[in-house]
Coordinates of C-alpha atoms and ligand atoms in Angstrom, one line a residue:
X8 CA -3.0 15.9 6.5
X9 CA -5.1 15.2 3.8
X10 CA -3.4 13.1 1.8
X11 CA -2.3 14.2 -2.4
X12 CA -3.4 10.8 -4.3
X13 CA -1.8 12.2 -7.5
X14 CA 2.1 10.3 -8.3
X15 CA 1.7 8.8 -4.9
X16 CA 3.1 5.4 -4.7
X17 CA 0.0 2.9 -3.0
X18 CA 0.0 -0.8 -1.9
X19 CA -2.6 -2.7 -2.2
X20 CA -3.1 -6.1 -0.5
X21 CA -5.4 -9.2 -1.9
X22 CA -5.7 -6.5 -4.9
X23 CA -6.8 -9.2 -6.9
X24 CA -10.3 -9.2 -6.1
X25 CA -13.6 -8.0 -4.3
X26 CA -12.7 -4.4 -1.5
X27 CA -8.7 -4.7 -2.2
X28 CA -9.5 -4.4 -6.3
X29 CA -12.2 -1.7 -6.0
X30 CA -9.0 0.6 -3.7
X31 CA -7.2 -0.6 -6.3
X32 CA -8.6 0.6 -8.8
X33 CA -10.2 4.0 -6.9
X34 CA -6.9 4.9 -6.3
X35 CA -4.9 4.3 -10.0
X36 CA -8.4 6.2 -10.9
X37 CA -7.1 9.4 -8.6
X38 CA -3.4 9.1 -9.9
X39 CA -1.9 6.8 -7.9
X40 CA 0.9 4.1 -8.7
X41 CA -0.3 0.9 -7.5
X42 CA 1.5 -2.1 -6.3
X43 CA -1.3 -5.0 -6.7
X44 CA -0.7 -8.0 -4.0
X45 CA -2.5 -11.0 -4.1
X46 CA -2.1 -14.6 -2.8
X47 CA -3.5 -16.0 -6.2
X48 CA -0.9 -14.5 -8.9
X49 CA -3.3 -14.5 -12.0
X50 CA -5.7 -12.4 -10.0
X51 CA -2.9 -9.6 -8.9
X52 CA -1.8 -9.7 -12.7
X53 CA -4.8 -9.4 -14.0
X54 CA -5.7 -6.0 -11.4
X55 CA -2.4 -4.6 -12.2
X56 CA -2.7 -5.1 -16.0
X57 CA -6.3 -3.6 -16.0
X58 CA -5.1 -0.3 -14.1
X59 CA -1.5 0.5 -15.5
X60 CA -0.2 -1.0 -12.4
X61 CA 2.7 -3.3 -11.1
X62 CA 2.0 -6.8 -9.7
X63 CA 3.0 -8.0 -6.5
X64 CA 2.0 -11.9 -5.8
X65 CA 2.8 -13.4 -2.6
X66 CA 1.1 -14.5 0.7
X67 CA 1.1 -11.9 2.9
X68 CA 0.1 -13.9 6.4
X69 CA 3.6 -14.8 7.2
X70 CA 6.5 -12.0 8.0
X71 CA 8.8 -12.9 4.8
X72 CA 5.9 -12.5 2.4
X73 CA 5.1 -8.5 3.8
X74 CA 8.6 -8.2 3.8
X75 CA 9.0 -9.6 0.3
X76 CA 6.2 -7.4 -0.7
X77 CA 7.6 -3.9 0.5
X78 CA 11.0 -4.8 -0.6
X79 CA 9.4 -5.4 -4.4
X80 CA 7.0 -2.8 -3.7
X81 CA 9.7 -0.3 -2.6
X82 CA 12.2 -1.1 -6.0
X83 CA 9.5 -0.7 -7.7
X84 CA 7.7 3.1 -6.4
X85 CA 11.1 3.8 -5.0
X86 CA 8.9 5.4 -1.0
X87 CA 5.4 3.8 -0.4
X88 CA 3.6 6.7 0.5
X89 CA 0.1 4.6 1.7
X90 CA -0.2 0.8 1.6
X91 CA -4.1 -0.8 2.2
X92 CA -3.6 -3.8 4.1
X93 CA -6.8 -5.1 3.3
X94 CA -5.8 -8.6 2.8
X95 CA -8.0 -10.8 5.5
X96 CA -9.8 -14.1 5.9
X97 CA -13.3 -15.0 7.3
X98 CA -12.6 -18.7 8.9
X99 CA -13.8 -20.5 11.8
X100 CA -17.0 -20.2 13.9
X101 CA -16.9 -21.2 17.8
X102 CA -13.8 -22.3 20.8
X103 CA -13.9 -25.1 18.6
X104 CA -12.2 -23.9 15.5
X105 CA -9.5 -26.0 15.3
X106 CA -5.9 -24.2 16.4
X107 CA -4.9 -24.1 13.3
X108 CA -8.0 -22.2 11.9
X109 CA -7.8 -19.4 15.1
X110 CA -3.4 -19.2 14.1
X111 CA -4.2 -18.6 10.5
X112 CA -6.8 -15.9 11.3
X113 CA -4.0 -13.7 14.0
X114 CA -1.6 -13.8 10.9
X115 CA -3.9 -12.4 8.2
X116 CA -6.6 -10.5 10.0
X117 CA -4.2 -9.0 12.7
X118 CA -0.1 -9.7 12.2
X119 CA 0.4 -8.7 8.4
X120 CA -0.8 -5.4 10.2
X121 CA 2.1 -5.4 12.7
X122 CA 4.3 -6.4 10.2
X123 CA 3.6 -4.3 7.8
X124 CA 3.9 -1.3 9.9
X125 CA 7.0 -2.7 11.4
X126 CA 8.4 -2.6 7.4
X127 CA 7.3 0.8 7.3
X128 CA 7.4 2.8 10.0
X129 CA 10.9 4.0 10.5
X130 CA 11.1 5.1 6.8
X131 CA 8.2 7.3 7.9
X132 CA 8.7 8.5 11.0
X133 CA 11.7 9.2 9.4
X134 CA 10.2 11.6 6.3
X135 CA 7.8 12.6 8.6
X136 CA 4.9 11.1 6.3
X137 CA 2.6 8.0 6.4
X138 CA -0.5 6.7 5.4
X139 CA -1.7 3.1 6.3
X140 CA -5.0 1.8 5.7
X141 CA -6.1 -1.2 7.9
X142 CA -9.3 -3.4 6.7
X143 CA -11.1 -4.6 9.7
X144 CA -14.6 -4.6 9.7
X145 CA -17.2 -3.2 11.5
X146 CA -17.2 -7.0 13.4
X147 CA -14.2 -5.2 14.5
X148 CA -16.4 -2.6 16.7
X149 CA -19.4 -4.9 17.7
X150 CA -19.5 -8.1 16.9
X151 CA -20.2 -11.1 13.7
X152 CA -22.2 -13.6 15.2
X153 CA -21.6 -17.0 14.4
X154 CA -17.7 -16.9 13.6
X155 CA -15.4 -16.1 17.2
X156 CA -12.2 -16.1 14.9
X157 CA -13.6 -13.4 12.6
X158 CA -14.4 -11.0 15.3
X159 CA -11.9 -11.2 17.5
X160 CA -9.4 -10.9 14.7
X161 CA -10.9 -7.8 14.0
X162 CA -11.4 -6.3 17.1
X163 CA -8.0 -7.0 17.5
X164 CA -6.7 -5.3 13.7
X165 CA -9.0 -2.4 14.9
X166 CA -7.6 -2.1 18.1
X167 CA -4.2 -1.6 16.2
X168 CA -5.0 0.7 13.8
X169 CA -5.9 2.9 16.8
X170 CA -2.9 2.3 18.5
X171 CA -0.9 3.3 15.4
X172 CA -2.6 6.5 15.0
X173 CA -2.7 7.6 18.9
X174 CA 0.8 6.9 19.0
X175 CA 2.2 8.4 15.6
X176 CA -0.5 11.4 14.7
X177 CA 2.2 14.3 15.4
X178 CA 5.3 12.3 14.0
X179 CA 3.3 12.5 10.3
X180 CA 0.9 9.3 10.7
X181 CA -2.3 9.4 8.5
X182 CA -4.3 6.1 10.2
X183 CA -7.5 4.7 8.5
X184 CA -9.6 1.9 9.3
X185 CA -12.1 0.8 7.0
X186 CA -14.9 -1.3 8.9
X187 CA -17.3 -1.9 6.5
X188 CA -20.5 -3.9 7.4
X189 CA -21.7 -6.5 4.3
X190 CA -19.8 -6.4 0.9
X191 CA -20.8 -8.3 -2.0
X192 CA -17.8 -10.1 -2.6
X193 CA -16.4 -14.0 -2.2
X194 CA -15.9 -13.3 1.3
X195 CA -19.7 -12.2 2.0
X196 CA -21.1 -15.5 -0.7
X197 CA -19.0 -18.3 1.4
X198 CA -20.1 -16.7 5.0
X199 CA -23.2 -19.2 5.3
X200 CA -26.9 -18.7 6.3
X201 CA -25.8 -16.9 9.3
X202 CA -23.5 -14.0 7.5
X203 CA -26.2 -13.8 4.8
X204 CA -29.1 -13.6 7.4
X205 CA -27.4 -10.9 9.1
X206 CA -25.3 -9.3 6.4
X207 CA -27.1 -9.8 3.2
X208 CA -30.1 -7.0 3.2
X209 CA -27.8 -4.5 3.8
X210 CA -24.5 -5.8 1.5
X211 CA -22.8 -3.0 -0.8
X212 CA -20.4 -2.4 -3.7
X213 CA -16.9 -2.9 -3.1
X214 CA -16.9 0.2 -4.7
X215 CA -18.5 1.7 -2.3
X216 CA -15.8 0.8 0.3
X217 CA -13.4 2.5 -1.9
X218 CA -15.6 5.4 -1.8
X219 CA -15.3 5.8 1.2
X220 CA -11.8 5.5 1.6
X221 CA -11.5 8.0 -0.7
X222 CA -13.2 10.6 1.2
X223 CA -11.9 9.6 4.4
X224 CA -8.2 9.6 2.9
X225 CA -9.6 13.4 1.5
X226 CA -10.2 14.6 5.4
X227 CA -8.1 12.5 7.1
X228 CA -10.9 11.0 9.6
X229 CA -9.4 7.8 11.4
X230 CA -12.7 5.3 11.3
X231 CA -14.1 4.7 7.3
X232 CA -17.9 3.6 7.4
X233 CA -19.0 2.5 4.4
X234 CA -22.3 1.7 6.2
X235 CA -23.0 4.9 8.1
X236 CA -25.5 3.4 10.5
X237 CA -22.3 1.6 12.1
X238 CA -21.7 4.8 14.0
X239 CA -25.2 4.1 15.2
X240 CA -24.8 0.5 16.3
X241 CA -20.7 1.0 18.0
X242 CA -22.2 4.5 20.3
X243 CA -25.2 1.6 21.3
X244 CA -22.7 -0.5 22.4
X245 CA -20.4 2.2 24.0
X246 CA -23.2 3.9 25.9
X247 CA -25.4 0.6 26.9
X248 CA -23.5 -2.8 26.6
X249 CA -25.4 -5.1 28.9
X250 CA -29.0 -3.8 26.3
X251 CA -27.0 -4.1 23.1
X252 CA -25.6 -7.5 24.4
X253 CA -29.1 -8.1 24.5
X254 CA -30.5 -7.6 21.5
X255 CA -27.2 -9.5 19.4
X256 CA -28.6 -12.5 21.9
X257 CA -31.9 -12.1 20.1
X258 CA -30.4 -11.7 16.7
X259 CA -28.3 -14.7 17.4
X260 CA -31.8 -16.5 18.6
X261 CA -32.9 -16.1 15.5
X262 CA -30.7 -17.4 13.6
X263 CA -30.6 -20.6 15.5
X264 CA -34.3 -21.0 13.8
X265 CA -33.6 -19.7 10.7
X266 CA -31.1 -22.6 10.5
X267 CA -33.6 -24.7 12.6
X268 CA -36.2 -24.5 10.1
X269 CA -33.9 -25.0 7.2
X270 CA -32.4 -27.9 8.2
X271 CA -35.9 -29.2 8.8
X272 CA -36.4 -29.4 5.0
Ligands
NAD4 N1 -16.9 -8.8 2.1 C1 -17.6 -8.2 3.4 O1 -18.9 -8.8 3.5 C2 -16.7 -7.5 3.7 C3 -17.1 -6.8 5.7 C4 -16.1 -6.0 6.3 C5 -15.0 -6.4 6.4 N2 -14.0 -7.4 5.1 C6 -12.8 -7.1 4.9 O2 -12.3 -6.8 3.9 C7 -11.4 -7.1 3.6 C8 -11.5 -8.2 1.8 O3 -12.2 -8.9 2.1 P1 -12.8 -9.2 0.2 O4 -14.8 -9.6 0.9 O5 -13.2 -8.7 -0.6 O6 -12.3 -10.5 0.5 P2 -12.5 -11.7 -1.0 O7 -12.1 -12.8 -0.7 O8 -13.3 -11.3 -1.7 O9 -10.8 -11.0 -1.4 C9 -9.6 -10.9 -0.7 C10 -8.6 -11.4 -1.7 O10 -7.5 -11.2 -0.8 C11 -6.6 -11.9 -0.8 N3 -6.0 -13.0 -0.5 C12 -6.6 -14.2 1.1 N4 -5.5 -14.0 1.9 C13 -4.4 -13.6 1.4 C14 -3.0 -13.6 1.8 N5 -2.3 -13.6 2.5 N6 -2.2 -12.8 0.9 C15 -2.4 -12.2 0.2 N7 -3.8 -12.5 -0.3 C16 -4.6 -12.6 0.1 C17 -7.4 -13.4 -2.0 O11 -6.2 -14.2 -2.8 C18 -8.8 -12.2 -2.3 O12 -8.3 -12.0 -3.6 C19 -11.1 -8.4 4.6 O13 -10.7 -8.0 5.2 C20 -12.1 -8.9 5.1 O14 -12.1 -9.3 6.6 C21 -15.2 -7.8 4.3

């Protein structure tokens, strides 16, 4: 069901920068009353001040942090209509990433969504209406060369969003899963040579992600693909996984060649 944004109460996690800030701005411009969360309290406060929203800083990588955010947001908004579970991290590389890095990735890239939905669903199912937005990634539909921690936890995020939609759509829950490739934020800046080699050329502005969500809110579609070409990659992966994997491996080999050349310089 399409959403009437005007006057709706919205929460955006990780709203102090990057994609979250663009989502908060877009929702506020559309008339939503927006609660801006971020681990960085001054960033949350700055965005809230800019858009006439309410800052609720805190860490959504913990159960208590999610609970406190939703309590603060309800205190300010009354009921929450739209919850954008956007905060995420790109940390770690392969299986040798430290246990702590794997765990941190799970907590923020998956469990933040699980915990938020646990808090929100009872009231939403009771009134037959709620909108849950997960910022996953194209890595959650495909893979992110160079980072198993990111790819695996983003697949989990997408799977969880899918499960929510499949389970609760008939009870009034709308779920959107945002799956961009490269977006020009500090996360992309920090993604290292492999990340930049794969993502930089087609990187888009955070505002384009927000516009794509805006269009998706209007028509109710689940997958929000700010890079439309991701649809084709996703279909190709499903239709011929072996060919798709061979292509990804060729890309990995090219990245290693570039890294080797750079290391030799
Ligand atoms: N930038 C990209 O290329 C890209 C592509 C696909 C998906 N994404 C996803 O988009 C989302 C936003 O990423 P971004 O690129 O805007 O990153 P960013 O690093 O620019 O911004 C993320 C914001 O989230 C906040 N944050 C981090 N951990 C938090 C926590 N535990 N609690 C509360 N706030 C927290 C940070 O302080 C920061 O302000 C992430 O889930 C990311 O995985 C990004």
